[in-house]
GROMACS .gro file of N, CA, C and O in nm:
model
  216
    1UNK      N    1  -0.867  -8.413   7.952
    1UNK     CA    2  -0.811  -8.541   7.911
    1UNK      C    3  -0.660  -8.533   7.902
    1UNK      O    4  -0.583  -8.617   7.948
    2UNK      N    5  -0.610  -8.366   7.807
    2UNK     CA    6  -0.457  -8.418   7.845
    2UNK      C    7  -0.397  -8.419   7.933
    2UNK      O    8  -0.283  -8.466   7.922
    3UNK      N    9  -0.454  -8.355   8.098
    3UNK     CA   10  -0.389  -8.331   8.206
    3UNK      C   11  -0.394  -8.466   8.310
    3UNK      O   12  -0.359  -8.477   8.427
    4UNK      N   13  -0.453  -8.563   8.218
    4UNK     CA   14  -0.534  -8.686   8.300
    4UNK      C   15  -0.377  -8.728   8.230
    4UNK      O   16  -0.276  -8.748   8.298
    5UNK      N   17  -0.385  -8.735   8.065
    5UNK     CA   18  -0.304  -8.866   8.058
    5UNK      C   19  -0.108  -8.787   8.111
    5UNK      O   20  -0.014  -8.849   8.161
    6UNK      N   21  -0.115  -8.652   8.075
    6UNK     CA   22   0.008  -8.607   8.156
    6UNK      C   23   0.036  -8.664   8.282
    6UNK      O   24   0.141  -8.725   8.302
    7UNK      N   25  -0.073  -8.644   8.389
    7UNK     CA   26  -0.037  -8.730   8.499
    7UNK      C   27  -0.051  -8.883   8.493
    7UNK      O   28   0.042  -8.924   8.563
    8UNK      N   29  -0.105  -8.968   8.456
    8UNK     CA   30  -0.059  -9.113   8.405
    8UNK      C   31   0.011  -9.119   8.332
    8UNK      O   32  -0.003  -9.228   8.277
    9UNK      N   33   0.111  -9.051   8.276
    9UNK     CA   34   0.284  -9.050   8.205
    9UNK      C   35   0.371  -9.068   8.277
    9UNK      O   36   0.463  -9.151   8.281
   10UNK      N   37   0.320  -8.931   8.377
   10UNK     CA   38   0.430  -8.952   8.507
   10UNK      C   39   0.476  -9.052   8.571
   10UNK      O   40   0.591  -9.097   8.576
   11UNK      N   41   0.350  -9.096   8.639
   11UNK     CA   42   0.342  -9.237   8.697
   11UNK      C   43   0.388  -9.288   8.615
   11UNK      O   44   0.499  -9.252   8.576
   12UNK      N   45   0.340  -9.360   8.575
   12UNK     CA   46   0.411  -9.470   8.475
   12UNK      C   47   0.555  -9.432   8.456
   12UNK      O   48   0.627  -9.532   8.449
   13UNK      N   49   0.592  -9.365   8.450
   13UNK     CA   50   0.716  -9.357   8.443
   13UNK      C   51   0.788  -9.355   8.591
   13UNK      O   52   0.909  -9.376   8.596
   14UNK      N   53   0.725  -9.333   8.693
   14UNK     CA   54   0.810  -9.337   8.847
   14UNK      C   55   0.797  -9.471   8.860
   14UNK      O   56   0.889  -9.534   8.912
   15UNK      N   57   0.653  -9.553   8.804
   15UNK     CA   58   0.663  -9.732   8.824
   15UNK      C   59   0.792  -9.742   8.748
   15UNK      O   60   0.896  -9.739   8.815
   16UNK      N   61   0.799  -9.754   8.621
   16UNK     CA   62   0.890  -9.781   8.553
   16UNK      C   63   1.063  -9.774   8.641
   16UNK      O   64   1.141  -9.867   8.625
   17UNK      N   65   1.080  -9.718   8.680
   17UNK     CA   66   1.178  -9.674   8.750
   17UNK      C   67   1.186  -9.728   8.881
   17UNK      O   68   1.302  -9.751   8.914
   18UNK      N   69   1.086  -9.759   8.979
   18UNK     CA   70   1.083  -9.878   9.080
   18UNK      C   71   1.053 -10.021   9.076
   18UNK      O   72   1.054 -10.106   9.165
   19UNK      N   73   1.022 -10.029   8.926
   19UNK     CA   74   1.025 -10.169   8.919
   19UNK      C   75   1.072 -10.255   8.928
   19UNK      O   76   1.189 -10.259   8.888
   20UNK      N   77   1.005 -10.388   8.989
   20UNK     CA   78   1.082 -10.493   9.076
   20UNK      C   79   1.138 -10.593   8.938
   20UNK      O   80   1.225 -10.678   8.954
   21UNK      N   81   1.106 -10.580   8.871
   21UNK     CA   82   1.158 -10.683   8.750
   21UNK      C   83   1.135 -10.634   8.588
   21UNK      O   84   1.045 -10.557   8.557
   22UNK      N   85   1.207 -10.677   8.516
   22UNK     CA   86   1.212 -10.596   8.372
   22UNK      C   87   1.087 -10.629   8.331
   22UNK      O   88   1.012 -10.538   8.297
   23UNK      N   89   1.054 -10.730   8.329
   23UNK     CA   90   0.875 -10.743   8.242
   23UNK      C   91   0.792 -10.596   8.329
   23UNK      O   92   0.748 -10.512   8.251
   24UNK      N   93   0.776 -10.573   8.444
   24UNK     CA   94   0.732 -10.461   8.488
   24UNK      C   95   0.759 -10.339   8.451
   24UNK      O   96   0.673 -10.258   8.414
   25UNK      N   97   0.879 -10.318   8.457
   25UNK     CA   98   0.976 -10.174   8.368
   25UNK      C   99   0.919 -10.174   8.240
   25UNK      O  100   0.886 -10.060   8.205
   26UNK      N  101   0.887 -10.292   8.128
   26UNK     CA  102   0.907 -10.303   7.997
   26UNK      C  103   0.711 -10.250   8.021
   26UNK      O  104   0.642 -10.162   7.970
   27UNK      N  105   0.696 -10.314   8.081
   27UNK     CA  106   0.541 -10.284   8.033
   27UNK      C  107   0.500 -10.120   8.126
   27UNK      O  108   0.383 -10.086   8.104
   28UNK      N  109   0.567 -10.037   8.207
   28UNK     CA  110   0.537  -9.941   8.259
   28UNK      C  111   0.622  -9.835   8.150
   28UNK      O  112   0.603  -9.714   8.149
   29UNK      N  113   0.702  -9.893   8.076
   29UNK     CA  114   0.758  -9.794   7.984
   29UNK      C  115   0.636  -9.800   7.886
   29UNK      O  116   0.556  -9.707   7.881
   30UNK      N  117   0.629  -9.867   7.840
   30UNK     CA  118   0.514  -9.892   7.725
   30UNK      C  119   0.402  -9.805   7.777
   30UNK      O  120   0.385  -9.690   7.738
   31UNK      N  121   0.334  -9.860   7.859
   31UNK     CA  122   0.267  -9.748   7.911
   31UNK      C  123   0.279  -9.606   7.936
   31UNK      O  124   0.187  -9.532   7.969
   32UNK      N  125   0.377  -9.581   7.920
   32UNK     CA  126   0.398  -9.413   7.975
   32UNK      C  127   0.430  -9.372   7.815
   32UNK      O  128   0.429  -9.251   7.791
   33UNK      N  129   0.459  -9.472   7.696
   33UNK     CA  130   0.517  -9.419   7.573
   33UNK      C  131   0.349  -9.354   7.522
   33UNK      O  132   0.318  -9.243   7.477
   34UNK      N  133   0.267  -9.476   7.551
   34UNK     CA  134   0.157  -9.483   7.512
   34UNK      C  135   0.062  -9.333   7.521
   34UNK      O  136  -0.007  -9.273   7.439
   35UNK      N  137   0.098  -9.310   7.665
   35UNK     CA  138   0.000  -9.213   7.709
   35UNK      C  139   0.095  -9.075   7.612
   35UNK      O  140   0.034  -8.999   7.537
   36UNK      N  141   0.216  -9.068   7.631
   36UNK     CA  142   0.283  -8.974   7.558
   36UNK      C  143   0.221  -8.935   7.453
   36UNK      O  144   0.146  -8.839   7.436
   37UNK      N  145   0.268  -9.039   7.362
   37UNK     CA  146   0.183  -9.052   7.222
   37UNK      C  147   0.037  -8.980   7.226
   37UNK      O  148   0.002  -8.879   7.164
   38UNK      N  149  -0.029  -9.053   7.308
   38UNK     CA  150  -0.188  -8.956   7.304
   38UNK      C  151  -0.190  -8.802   7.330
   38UNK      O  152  -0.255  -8.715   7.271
   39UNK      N  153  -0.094  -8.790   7.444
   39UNK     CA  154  -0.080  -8.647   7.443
   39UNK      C  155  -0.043  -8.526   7.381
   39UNK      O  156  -0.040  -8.408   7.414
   40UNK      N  157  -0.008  -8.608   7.259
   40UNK     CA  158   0.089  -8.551   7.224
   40UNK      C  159  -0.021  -8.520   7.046
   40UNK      O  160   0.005  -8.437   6.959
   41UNK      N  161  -0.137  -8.620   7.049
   41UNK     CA  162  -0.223  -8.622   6.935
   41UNK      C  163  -0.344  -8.528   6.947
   41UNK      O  164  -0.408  -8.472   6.858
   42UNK      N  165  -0.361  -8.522   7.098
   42UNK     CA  166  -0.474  -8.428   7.171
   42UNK      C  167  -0.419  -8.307   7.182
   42UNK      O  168  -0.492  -8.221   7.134
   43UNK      N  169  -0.310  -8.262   7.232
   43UNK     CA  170  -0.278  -8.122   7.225
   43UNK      C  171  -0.277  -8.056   7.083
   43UNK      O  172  -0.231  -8.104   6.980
   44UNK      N  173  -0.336  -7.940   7.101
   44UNK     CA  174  -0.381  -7.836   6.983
   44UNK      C  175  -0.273  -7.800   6.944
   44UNK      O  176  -0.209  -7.778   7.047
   45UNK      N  177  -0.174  -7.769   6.808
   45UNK     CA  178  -0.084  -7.698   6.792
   45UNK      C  179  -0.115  -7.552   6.747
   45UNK      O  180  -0.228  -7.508   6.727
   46UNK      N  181   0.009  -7.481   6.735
   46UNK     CA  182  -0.019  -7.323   6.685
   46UNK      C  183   0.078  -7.319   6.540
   46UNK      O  184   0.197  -7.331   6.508
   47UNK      N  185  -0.050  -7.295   6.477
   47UNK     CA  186   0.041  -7.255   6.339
   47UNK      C  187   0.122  -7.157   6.311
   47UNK      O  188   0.066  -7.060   6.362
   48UNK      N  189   0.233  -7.116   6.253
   48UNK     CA  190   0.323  -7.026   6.243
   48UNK      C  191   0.255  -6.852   6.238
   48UNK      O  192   0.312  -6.750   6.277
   49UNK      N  193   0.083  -6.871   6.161
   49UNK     CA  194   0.086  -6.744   6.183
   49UNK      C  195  -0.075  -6.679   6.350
   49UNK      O  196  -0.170  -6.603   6.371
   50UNK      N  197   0.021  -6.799   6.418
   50UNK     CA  198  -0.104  -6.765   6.552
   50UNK      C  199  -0.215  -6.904   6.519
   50UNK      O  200  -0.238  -6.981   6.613
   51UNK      N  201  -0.255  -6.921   6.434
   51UNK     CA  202  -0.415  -7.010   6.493
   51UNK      C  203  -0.406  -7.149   6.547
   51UNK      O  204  -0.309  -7.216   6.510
   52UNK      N  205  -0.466  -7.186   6.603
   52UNK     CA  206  -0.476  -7.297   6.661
   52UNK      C  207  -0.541  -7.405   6.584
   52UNK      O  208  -0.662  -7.409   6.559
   53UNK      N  209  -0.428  -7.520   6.537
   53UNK     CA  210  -0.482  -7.621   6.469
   53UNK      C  211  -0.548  -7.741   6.519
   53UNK      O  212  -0.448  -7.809   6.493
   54UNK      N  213  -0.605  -7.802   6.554
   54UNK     CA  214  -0.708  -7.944   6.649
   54UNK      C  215  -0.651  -8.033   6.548
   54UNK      O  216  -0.679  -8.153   6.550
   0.00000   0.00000   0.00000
């Protein structure tokens, strides 16, 4: 799942960046904030002494 929404970040962010008009940009940013955000809730962190927190 996070390598799904990593690559729909991307994108969204190369739309964002060819977009033909700001409502497009505004909503391909949003989108790419979005998926960030998830990725960023799904990845496991490491606690200071090694373990892996979910």
């Amino acid at each position: 799942m996070t390598s799904f929404l990593y690559r729909v970040a991307g994108d969204l962010g190369a739309a964002a960046i060819n977009a033909r008009s700001e409502a497009e940009a505004d909503h391909a940013s949003r989108g790419r904030e979005l998926c960030v955000e998830m990725f960023v809730r799904l990845t496991p962190t490491v606690a200071p002494d090694s373990r892996v927190v979910a």
